[in-house]
């Protein structure tokens, strides 16, 4: 079946540094990928929709300059948290849509900013 | 706007007993409905989906769900719970013509006690 690979699983960084998270579709092409953020004991919140070859679509309230999304190929989307601060610490998950409407999720990335 | 509600934050059942995790939805149009399970510090795993056809959908790990259009519900069920079923369960809805990704419920934490 379709598999979405996300890494790293864990990242700890200093405040002010940037962190890149990768999301790959391993055995299928994904023209659209999605990035979510999840706070402890809460549901997933859609951050942005990543479109291959074009600009990402961000949800209201999500800072475009803070969360840079690049979808340069049909199998790879990246989320870069720029100048990370402790409040950016969270669990980030990507997903890709698999026809006819199911989503496959990556394993998630736990970001801790010190 | 599409939305989904999971009215219970927590469900506790004894091992071997049947379990039900409730989900209701609100969409304009015919919904695609999904159930996902999340284990600690992990991404979401697909359990089952309803797109069309039989109202009773069977999925992974012995789970099933019944689509009830009149009650706008899609409750997740399992005849005999296992301790290993303890996890966080999310219901999600997507409207086919909407290119945005799914909307998730707040999640229900299932605890199965030996």
XYZ file of C-alpha atoms in Angstrom:
228
model
C 0.000 0.000 0.000
C 0.871 3.662 -0.194
C 3.509 4.760 2.292
C 4.465 8.222 3.466
C 7.841 8.592 5.087
C 8.555 11.509 7.388
C 11.802 12.365 9.110
C 13.284 13.160 11.429
C 11.102 11.606 14.108
C 12.619 13.736 16.831
C 14.538 16.962 16.702
C 15.859 19.168 19.466
C 17.223 22.537 18.511
C 18.289 25.826 20.032
C 16.094 28.858 19.849
C 16.775 30.883 16.711
C 17.851 28.003 14.523
C 15.923 26.552 11.601
C 14.676 23.001 11.303
C 13.704 21.139 8.152
C 11.215 18.276 8.139
C 10.869 16.029 5.105
C 7.815 14.168 3.893
C 8.160 11.633 1.092
C 5.682 9.494 -0.754
C 7.563 6.264 -1.249
C 5.610 4.351 -3.855
C 3.259 6.864 -5.365
C 3.230 10.398 -6.656
C 1.637 13.039 -4.501
C 0.772 16.298 -6.191
C -0.682 17.516 -2.925
C 0.606 17.037 0.578
C -0.652 18.457 3.817
C 1.094 19.646 6.940
C -0.514 19.449 10.347
C 0.425 20.515 13.817
C -0.733 18.731 16.905
C -0.534 20.025 20.456
C -0.572 17.586 23.354
C -3.931 15.938 23.833
C -5.439 17.899 20.992
C -6.525 17.159 17.477
C -4.630 17.832 14.292
C -4.705 21.349 12.968
C -4.124 21.851 9.268
C -1.307 24.321 8.715
C -0.923 24.334 4.961
C -1.519 22.524 1.728
C 1.604 21.831 -0.267
C 1.209 21.810 -4.035
C 3.875 20.395 -6.320
C 5.364 23.102 -8.491
C 3.458 25.975 -6.959
C 3.155 27.957 -3.774
C 1.687 26.376 -0.697
C -1.709 27.399 0.568
C -1.621 28.395 4.214
C -4.468 28.258 6.686
C -5.554 31.428 8.380
C -3.279 32.359 11.229
C -0.276 30.362 10.034
C 2.791 32.486 9.377
C 4.110 31.867 5.885
C 7.546 33.252 6.674
C 7.810 31.124 9.799
C 6.763 27.843 8.229
C 8.322 27.562 4.791
C 6.963 24.809 2.590
C 8.626 23.509 -0.533
C 7.122 20.847 -2.793
C 9.731 20.598 -5.513
C 8.923 17.106 -6.728
C 6.016 14.702 -6.872
C 7.412 12.685 -3.999
C 8.867 15.239 -1.608
C 7.532 18.100 0.444
C 9.539 19.884 3.107
C 8.501 22.059 6.021
C 11.138 24.402 7.416
C 10.502 26.029 10.766
C 12.587 29.179 10.570
C 14.086 30.907 13.579
C 12.415 28.422 15.858
C 11.267 29.464 19.311
C 10.019 27.397 22.243
C 6.400 28.102 21.292
C 7.033 26.276 18.007
C 7.624 23.076 19.936
C 4.974 20.669 18.778
C 4.255 17.475 16.903
C 4.198 17.982 13.150
C 2.605 15.468 10.785
C 2.413 15.354 7.017
C -0.028 13.486 4.857
C -0.611 12.787 1.204
C -3.844 11.979 -0.495
C -4.208 8.584 -2.109
C -7.077 8.029 -4.559
C -10.019 7.754 -4.158
C -9.900 9.903 -1.086
C -7.896 8.266 1.645
C -4.990 10.027 3.319
C -1.768 8.374 4.330
C 0.168 9.976 7.141
C 3.801 10.204 7.979
C 4.978 9.024 11.374
C 5.288 12.573 12.661
C 8.103 14.767 13.942
C 8.373 15.869 17.550
C 10.090 19.263 17.616
C 11.491 20.580 20.862
C 12.986 24.072 20.828
C 15.173 24.906 23.807
C -18.447 24.209 6.365
C -17.647 20.625 7.055
C -16.962 19.499 10.574
C -16.886 16.407 12.677
C -17.528 15.948 16.364
C -16.412 13.295 18.779
C -18.519 13.856 21.878
C -16.434 11.719 24.218
C -12.936 12.671 25.303
C -12.405 9.319 26.934
C -13.864 5.844 26.569
C -13.022 3.079 29.014
C -13.899 -0.547 28.406
C -12.875 -3.887 29.828
C -10.931 -6.278 27.657
C -13.252 -8.618 25.808
C -16.190 -6.236 25.924
C -17.541 -4.466 22.855
C -16.421 -0.899 22.287
C -17.963 2.080 20.548
C -16.305 5.400 19.773
C -18.808 7.970 18.606
C -18.555 10.404 15.714
C -21.069 12.749 14.137
C -20.493 14.919 11.125
C -21.832 18.006 9.456
C -21.279 18.552 5.754
C -23.119 19.958 2.792
C -23.003 17.125 0.330
C -22.021 13.501 0.421
C -19.160 12.981 2.839
C -16.127 10.812 2.789
C -15.658 9.586 6.361
C -12.577 8.118 7.967
C -11.274 6.686 11.196
C -7.630 6.891 12.206
C -5.775 5.632 15.252
C -2.771 7.292 16.842
C -0.361 5.665 19.257
C 1.859 7.825 21.503
C 4.345 9.961 19.579
C 3.342 8.379 16.304
C 1.560 9.479 13.181
C -1.943 8.457 12.318
C -2.778 5.028 11.042
C -5.709 4.481 8.739
C -8.416 2.164 10.067
C -11.304 2.413 7.646
C -13.297 4.705 5.399
C -16.748 5.188 3.998
C -17.105 6.657 0.522
C -20.113 4.930 -0.954
C -21.851 1.588 -0.918
C -22.648 -0.507 2.138
C -23.252 1.479 5.255
C -21.301 -1.002 7.363
C -17.601 -0.679 6.701
C -15.043 -3.169 7.947
C -11.497 -2.092 8.547
C -8.189 -3.013 10.094
C -7.676 -4.878 13.371
C -11.306 -6.013 13.583
C -12.778 -2.530 13.671
C -15.910 -1.570 11.821
C -18.051 1.530 11.468
C -21.600 2.199 10.390
C -22.532 5.152 8.261
C -25.929 6.472 9.326
C -27.071 9.269 7.066
C -30.247 10.096 8.985
C -28.317 10.509 12.231
C -25.212 11.928 10.482
C -23.094 9.498 12.459
C -20.153 7.230 11.785
C -19.485 5.393 15.040
C -16.477 3.116 15.325
C -17.087 -0.311 16.829
C -15.329 -3.511 17.729
C -17.055 -6.609 19.119
C -14.284 -7.542 21.538
C -11.747 -4.993 22.761
C -8.056 -5.750 23.316
C -5.692 -3.975 25.672
C -3.573 -3.168 22.622
C -6.495 -1.180 21.191
C -5.779 1.519 23.779
C -4.904 4.623 21.774
C -6.229 7.930 20.500
C -8.884 7.659 17.794
C -9.755 10.369 15.315
C -12.778 10.647 13.084
C -12.376 12.736 9.937
C -14.592 14.026 7.147
C -13.861 15.270 3.688
C -16.165 16.583 1.003
C -15.144 15.270 -2.416
C -15.327 18.556 -4.319
C -13.331 20.422 -1.700
C -9.632 20.218 -2.356
C -8.781 21.108 1.225
C -7.776 18.246 3.372
C -9.883 16.508 5.904
C -11.268 17.997 9.065
C -10.646 16.010 12.174
C -12.573 15.494 15.335
C -10.955 16.322 18.651
C -10.094 12.710 19.246
C -11.256 10.125 21.750
C -8.850 8.346 24.038
C -9.755 4.695 24.326
C -8.486 2.784 27.316
C -9.009 -0.952 27.440
C -8.381 -2.430 30.872
C -7.366 -6.047 31.411
